[in-house]
Short mmCIF file of C-alpha atoms in Angstrom, two decimals:
data_model
loop_
_atom_site.label_atom_id
_atom_site.label_comp_id
_atom_site.label_asym_id
_atom_site.label_seq_id
_atom_site.Cartn_x
_atom_site.Cartn_y
_atom_site.Cartn_z
CA UNK A 1 -17.73 -8.98 -1.03
CA UNK A 2 -14.49 -10.49 -0.04
CA UNK A 3 -13.43 -7.60 2.37
CA UNK A 4 -16.01 -8.68 4.62
CA UNK A 5 -14.66 -12.34 4.86
CA UNK A 6 -11.24 -11.63 5.22
CA UNK A 7 -10.40 -8.28 7.19
CA UNK A 8 -7.09 -9.27 8.79
CA UNK A 9 -3.79 -8.39 7.23
CA UNK A 10 -1.48 -11.39 6.50
CA UNK A 11 0.54 -13.23 3.75
CA UNK A 12 -0.98 -15.38 1.34
CA UNK A 13 0.52 -18.58 2.82
CA UNK A 14 -2.74 -20.45 2.82
CA UNK A 15 -5.24 -22.36 0.61
CA UNK A 16 -6.32 -18.98 -1.06
CA UNK A 17 -2.92 -18.31 -2.14
CA UNK A 18 -2.66 -21.76 -3.62
CA UNK A 19 -6.04 -21.45 -5.48
CA UNK A 20 -4.70 -18.24 -7.08
CA UNK A 21 -1.65 -20.02 -8.22
CA UNK A 22 -3.73 -22.47 -10.06
CA UNK A 23 -5.71 -20.91 -12.76
CA UNK A 24 -8.02 -22.81 -14.97
CA UNK A 25 -5.57 -24.27 -17.72
CA UNK A 26 -7.97 -22.92 -20.38
CA UNK A 27 -7.42 -19.41 -19.54
CA UNK A 28 -5.75 -17.49 -22.09
CA UNK A 29 -2.80 -15.07 -21.36
CA UNK A 30 -3.83 -11.43 -20.50
CA UNK A 31 -3.58 -9.10 -23.28
CA UNK A 32 -0.87 -6.54 -23.46
CA UNK A 33 -2.82 -4.41 -26.25
CA UNK A 34 -2.66 -0.97 -24.91
CA UNK A 35 -5.14 0.28 -27.59
CA UNK A 36 -7.52 -2.19 -26.51
CA UNK A 37 -7.15 -1.23 -22.77
CA UNK A 38 -7.23 2.54 -23.57
CA UNK A 39 -10.77 1.81 -25.29
CA UNK A 40 -12.19 0.39 -22.26
CA UNK A 41 -10.50 3.08 -20.09
CA UNK A 42 -12.07 5.83 -22.44
CA UNK A 43 -15.62 4.60 -21.46
CA UNK A 44 -15.22 3.64 -17.68
CA UNK A 45 -16.96 5.87 -15.20
CA UNK A 46 -15.72 4.44 -12.02
CA UNK A 47 -12.12 3.41 -11.81
CA UNK A 48 -10.37 1.51 -9.06
CA UNK A 49 -6.73 1.65 -8.76
CA UNK A 50 -5.19 -0.69 -6.38
CA UNK A 51 -1.63 -0.16 -5.52
CA UNK A 52 1.19 -1.76 -3.72
CA UNK A 53 5.04 -1.45 -2.88
CA UNK A 54 6.03 -1.63 -6.52
CA UNK A 55 4.49 1.75 -7.51
CA UNK A 56 6.86 3.35 -4.62
CA UNK A 57 10.04 1.40 -5.25
CA UNK A 58 10.54 3.52 -8.38
CA UNK A 59 10.72 6.62 -5.88
CA UNK A 60 13.64 4.56 -4.05
CA UNK A 61 11.52 3.56 -1.07
CA UNK A 62 12.80 0.27 0.23
CA UNK A 63 9.99 -2.57 -0.22
CA UNK A 64 11.24 -4.94 2.33
CA UNK A 65 10.06 -7.80 0.26
CA UNK A 66 11.98 -10.83 -1.18
CA UNK A 67 15.86 -11.17 -1.31
CA UNK A 68 17.58 -8.47 0.54
CA UNK A 69 14.32 -7.14 1.87
CA UNK A 70 15.81 -6.83 5.36
CA UNK A 71 16.17 -4.05 8.12
CA UNK A 72 19.42 -5.13 9.88
CA UNK A 73 18.46 -8.91 10.12
CA UNK A 74 14.78 -8.86 10.34
CA UNK A 75 12.07 -8.72 7.55
CA UNK A 76 9.05 -6.47 7.81
CA UNK A 77 6.64 -9.03 8.75
CA UNK A 78 9.02 -9.87 11.82
CA UNK A 79 8.71 -6.16 13.12
CA UNK A 80 5.33 -5.26 11.92
CA UNK A 81 3.53 -7.05 14.52
CA UNK A 82 1.63 -6.25 17.78
CA UNK A 83 3.74 -8.84 19.65
CA UNK A 84 7.12 -7.58 18.27
CA UNK A 85 6.18 -3.99 19.52
CA UNK A 86 4.99 -5.21 22.77
CA UNK A 87 8.46 -7.24 23.34
CA UNK A 88 10.71 -4.58 22.06
CA UNK A 89 8.96 -1.17 21.23
CA UNK A 90 12.66 0.47 20.94
CA UNK A 91 13.37 -1.85 18.07
CA UNK A 92 10.25 -1.48 16.28
CA UNK A 93 10.50 2.46 16.84
CA UNK A 94 13.90 2.37 15.15
CA UNK A 95 12.71 0.52 12.48
CA UNK A 96 9.84 2.93 11.65
CA UNK A 97 11.95 6.15 12.55
CA UNK A 98 14.25 4.83 9.75
CA UNK A 99 11.29 4.52 7.39
CA UNK A 100 10.03 7.85 8.24
CA UNK A 101 13.15 9.58 7.70
CA UNK A 102 13.79 7.79 4.24
CA UNK A 103 10.12 8.79 3.06
CA UNK A 104 10.96 12.44 3.84
CA UNK A 105 13.56 12.29 1.13
CA UNK A 106 11.54 10.85 -1.41
CA UNK A 107 9.28 12.36 -4.12
CA UNK A 108 6.36 10.80 -6.15
CA UNK A 109 7.49 9.12 -9.32
CA UNK A 110 5.74 9.27 -12.76
CA UNK A 111 3.33 6.58 -12.05
CA UNK A 112 2.13 8.55 -8.76
CA UNK A 113 1.74 11.63 -11.04
CA UNK A 114 -0.16 9.92 -13.65
CA UNK A 115 -2.67 8.63 -11.37
CA UNK A 116 -3.12 11.94 -9.62
CA UNK A 117 -3.47 13.74 -12.91
CA UNK A 118 -5.98 11.13 -14.37
CA UNK A 119 -8.20 11.66 -11.16
CA UNK A 120 -8.17 15.34 -11.49
CA UNK A 121 -8.90 15.25 -15.53
CA UNK A 122 -11.48 12.63 -15.03
CA UNK A 123 -13.36 14.29 -12.12
CA UNK A 124 -14.05 17.44 -14.50
CA UNK A 125 -15.83 14.72 -16.65
CA UNK A 126 -18.01 13.45 -13.90
CA UNK A 127 -16.10 10.24 -13.74
CA UNK A 128 -14.42 8.99 -10.66
CA UNK A 129 -11.03 7.53 -9.67
CA UNK A 130 -10.40 5.62 -6.43
CA UNK A 131 -7.00 4.87 -5.35
CA UNK A 132 -6.84 1.82 -2.98
CA UNK A 133 -3.33 1.61 -1.78
CA UNK A 134 -1.44 -0.78 0.59
CA UNK A 135 1.21 1.67 0.77
CA UNK A 136 1.76 3.76 4.11
CA UNK A 137 4.25 6.33 2.50
CA UNK A 138 1.59 8.89 1.53
CA UNK A 139 3.23 9.45 -1.94
CA UNK A 140 -0.19 9.29 -3.64
CA UNK A 141 -1.42 12.28 -1.50
CA UNK A 142 1.81 14.13 -2.08
CA UNK A 143 1.45 13.55 -5.81
CA UNK A 144 -2.02 15.28 -5.79
CA UNK A 145 -4.49 12.45 -5.48
CA UNK A 146 -7.54 13.20 -3.43
CA UNK A 147 -9.57 10.02 -3.19
CA UNK A 148 -7.23 7.73 -1.35
CA UNK A 149 -7.94 4.93 0.64
CA UNK A 150 -4.87 3.87 2.70
CA UNK A 151 -5.84 0.47 3.93
CA UNK A 152 -2.57 -0.09 5.94
CA UNK A 153 -2.60 3.54 7.37
CA UNK A 154 0.26 6.18 7.36
CA UNK A 155 3.96 6.24 8.57
CA UNK A 156 3.08 9.88 9.52
CA UNK A 157 0.00 8.81 11.91
CA UNK A 158 0.51 7.57 15.44
CA UNK A 159 -2.07 6.29 17.87
CA UNK A 160 -1.77 6.28 21.83
CA UNK A 161 -1.83 2.89 23.33
CA UNK A 162 -3.29 4.54 26.41
CA UNK A 163 -6.04 6.98 25.35
CA UNK A 164 -6.26 5.58 21.54
CA UNK A 165 -5.91 9.13 19.96
CA UNK A 166 -4.57 9.34 16.50
CA UNK A 167 -2.75 12.32 15.03
CA UNK A 168 -0.76 13.35 11.91
CA UNK A 169 2.86 13.57 13.08
CA UNK A 170 5.72 14.80 10.60
CA UNK A 171 8.31 15.62 13.33
CA UNK A 172 11.85 14.80 12.36
CA UNK A 173 12.79 13.07 14.40
CA UNK A 174 9.55 11.97 16.01
CA UNK A 175 11.32 12.22 19.42
CA UNK A 176 15.02 13.18 20.63
CA UNK A 177 15.87 9.60 21.74
CA UNK A 178 15.62 8.44 17.90
CA UNK A 179 17.78 11.23 16.60
CA UNK A 180 20.47 9.34 14.62
CA UNK A 181 18.98 5.94 15.21
CA UNK A 182 17.48 3.20 13.11
CA UNK A 183 20.57 2.56 10.82
CA UNK A 184 19.62 -0.60 8.71
CA UNK A 185 22.88 -2.24 8.67
CA UNK A 186 22.92 -5.79 9.80
CA UNK A 187 25.83 -5.06 12.29
CA UNK A 188 24.08 -2.29 13.93
CA UNK A 189 23.28 -2.83 17.65
CA UNK A 190 19.80 -1.99 18.93
CA UNK A 191 19.62 1.46 20.72
CA UNK A 192 17.51 -0.09 23.78
CA UNK A 193 15.73 3.15 24.33
CA UNK A 194 13.99 3.34 27.61
CA UNK A 195 10.29 3.11 26.88
CA UNK A 196 9.60 6.21 28.61
CA UNK A 197 11.85 8.10 26.08
CA UNK A 198 9.96 6.58 23.32
CA UNK A 199 7.34 8.76 21.41
CA UNK A 200 4.66 9.80 23.84
CA UNK A 201 1.19 11.21 23.63
CA UNK A 202 0.80 14.85 23.98
CA UNK A 203 -3.10 14.82 24.54
CA UNK A 204 -3.70 16.87 27.89
CA UNK A 205 -3.49 14.76 30.86
CA UNK A 206 -1.99 11.64 28.89
CA UNK A 207 1.61 10.60 28.48
CA UNK A 208 0.86 7.05 27.02
CA UNK A 209 3.15 5.27 24.56
CA UNK A 210 2.61 5.90 20.87
CA UNK A 211 2.78 3.57 18.14
CA UNK A 212 2.73 3.88 14.44
CA UNK A 213 -0.92 4.10 13.07
CA UNK A 214 -0.34 1.40 10.61
CA UNK A 215 -2.08 -1.96 10.20
CA UNK A 216 0.34 -4.62 11.46
CA UNK A 217 0.21 -8.24 10.28
CA UNK A 218 -2.25 -10.14 12.35
CA UNK A 219 -4.44 -7.01 13.10
CA UNK A 220 -8.02 -6.14 11.42
CA UNK A 221 -8.27 -3.33 8.97
CA UNK A 222 -10.16 -0.37 9.74
CA UNK A 223 -13.90 -1.27 9.11
CA UNK A 224 -14.69 2.13 7.81
CA UNK A 225 -11.82 1.96 5.16
CA UNK A 226 -12.95 -1.52 4.10
CA UNK A 227 -16.57 -0.33 3.81
CA UNK A 228 -15.29 2.44 1.54
CA UNK A 229 -13.20 -0.06 -0.32
CA UNK A 230 -16.16 -2.40 -0.78
CA UNK A 231 -18.18 0.37 -2.23
CA UNK A 232 -15.52 1.47 -4.62
CA UNK A 233 -14.92 -2.08 -5.76
CA UNK A 234 -18.59 -3.00 -6.18
CA UNK A 235 -19.23 0.31 -8.18
CA UNK A 236 -16.07 -0.01 -10.45
CA UNK A 237 -16.39 -0.70 -14.15
CA UNK A 238 -12.40 -0.82 -14.59
CA UNK A 239 -9.74 -1.89 -11.99
CA UNK A 240 -6.20 -1.37 -12.26
CA UNK A 241 -3.70 -3.19 -9.98
CA UNK A 242 -0.29 -1.35 -9.91
CA UNK A 243 2.82 -2.69 -8.36
CA UNK A 244 1.41 -5.34 -6.24
CA UNK A 245 2.54 -8.79 -5.51
CA UNK A 246 -0.93 -10.06 -5.12
CA UNK A 247 0.22 -11.95 -1.77
CA UNK A 248 -0.83 -9.78 1.05
CA UNK A 249 -4.43 -10.27 1.80
CA UNK A 250 -7.16 -9.05 1.96
CA UNK A 251 -6.09 -6.65 -0.73
CA UNK A 252 -4.89 -9.52 -2.82
CA UNK A 253 -8.27 -10.54 -3.33
CA UNK A 254 -9.83 -7.45 -4.50
CA UNK A 255 -8.94 -7.65 -8.19
CA UNK A 256 -9.58 -11.26 -8.68
CA UNK A 257 -12.99 -10.83 -6.80
CA UNK A 258 -13.66 -7.75 -9.42
CA UNK A 259 -12.61 -9.84 -12.48
CA UNK A 260 -14.75 -12.67 -11.33
CA UNK A 261 -17.74 -10.33 -11.45
CA UNK A 262 -16.80 -9.39 -15.22
CA UNK A 263 -14.99 -6.07 -14.43
CA UNK A 264 -12.02 -5.83 -16.83
CA UNK A 265 -8.74 -5.80 -14.56
CA UNK A 266 -5.60 -4.26 -15.83
CA UNK A 267 -2.27 -5.34 -14.19
CA UNK A 268 0.86 -3.31 -14.17
CA UNK A 269 3.90 -5.01 -12.68
CA UNK A 270 7.55 -6.01 -13.22
CA UNK A 271 6.51 -9.59 -13.31
CA UNK A 272 3.55 -12.05 -13.24
CA UNK A 273 1.93 -12.49 -9.93
CA UNK A 274 -0.46 -15.51 -8.65
CA UNK A 275 -3.41 -13.56 -9.83
CA UNK A 276 -2.09 -12.41 -13.33
CA UNK A 277 -3.99 -15.22 -15.21
CA UNK A 278 -7.30 -14.05 -13.83
CA UNK A 279 -6.94 -10.48 -15.50
CA UNK A 280 -8.09 -9.29 -18.73
CA UNK A 281 -4.86 -7.25 -19.22
CA UNK A 282 -1.12 -7.28 -18.07
CA UNK A 283 1.67 -4.72 -18.85
CA UNK A 284 5.08 -5.88 -17.74
CA UNK A 285 7.64 -3.24 -16.71
CA UNK A 286 8.24 -0.30 -14.65
CA UNK A 287 5.07 1.22 -13.42
CA UNK A 288 6.47 4.69 -14.05
CA UNK A 289 7.13 3.62 -17.85
CA UNK A 290 3.86 1.61 -18.33
CA UNK A 291 1.23 3.54 -16.66
CA UNK A 292 1.51 7.14 -17.78
CA UNK A 293 0.67 6.29 -21.58
CA UNK A 294 -2.28 3.94 -20.25
CA UNK A 295 -4.01 6.82 -18.19
CA UNK A 296 -2.99 9.72 -20.55
CA UNK A 297 -5.73 11.91 -22.03
CA UNK A 298 -7.74 9.81 -24.65
CA UNK A 299 -8.68 11.20 -27.98
CA UNK A 300 -12.36 10.90 -27.11
CA UNK A 301 -12.13 13.08 -23.87
CA UNK A 302 -13.17 16.79 -24.19
CA UNK A 303 -10.10 19.10 -24.12
#
């Protein structure tokens, strides 16, 4: 399985990305036949749903992708690295403080809700839905999804650099020094908060510096999470790819690997991706519009 070979988060600026961009010219364009998708959906027993930034963008969550995807004058991949945190923990914490505060004002959209409702409904029929998300906003959980694998971690968890303790943290602000900080405007100056005033560990006997418990670019994904992802992908008989650009790996390889193994894959996205031509279905448009009818109660399901 691909997750064992590539477990370090990064962008697909490699031969793998180039490979995905050059599908076999004999490949047919993916179908947009909703009825055909629904027929396969009605028979699927284990459904894997891979989600990316696009599913949360409809909730008003900044994606920090593409044109205009900046916080001040930086893109996410410039800040979301261990090296950046080591050089300037104040700036990185301002960035994550901004993202945490924004997320506390957002709510799940129809795509999140459709996935959660589908999981609950199918579980009563002995069928399984596993959400594999690259998002760190917890909107799937807030929508009601239970079987969620957050491969890049969560904005609302912290890890101590001294003792390693991880904890859920919904404090707003996360520390007093960050109150009112983190404005994204390009002319905003760094707060330059002294490191001792940044979020600190509250475990007994430890006051170590905390960092967001997210997977930064260049870091290895959690092996336990990857094992669960591998199990879900190996057992799925239908895979959905929702709102993901298919350029951040290893997640970008999950669905193409499933497709290569003969699993029907349906992509729901605003535009084509480098992997589109490898999939059986492609539904173009906002996920909050295209996904609910695709996952709705099927006539063959028991009432």
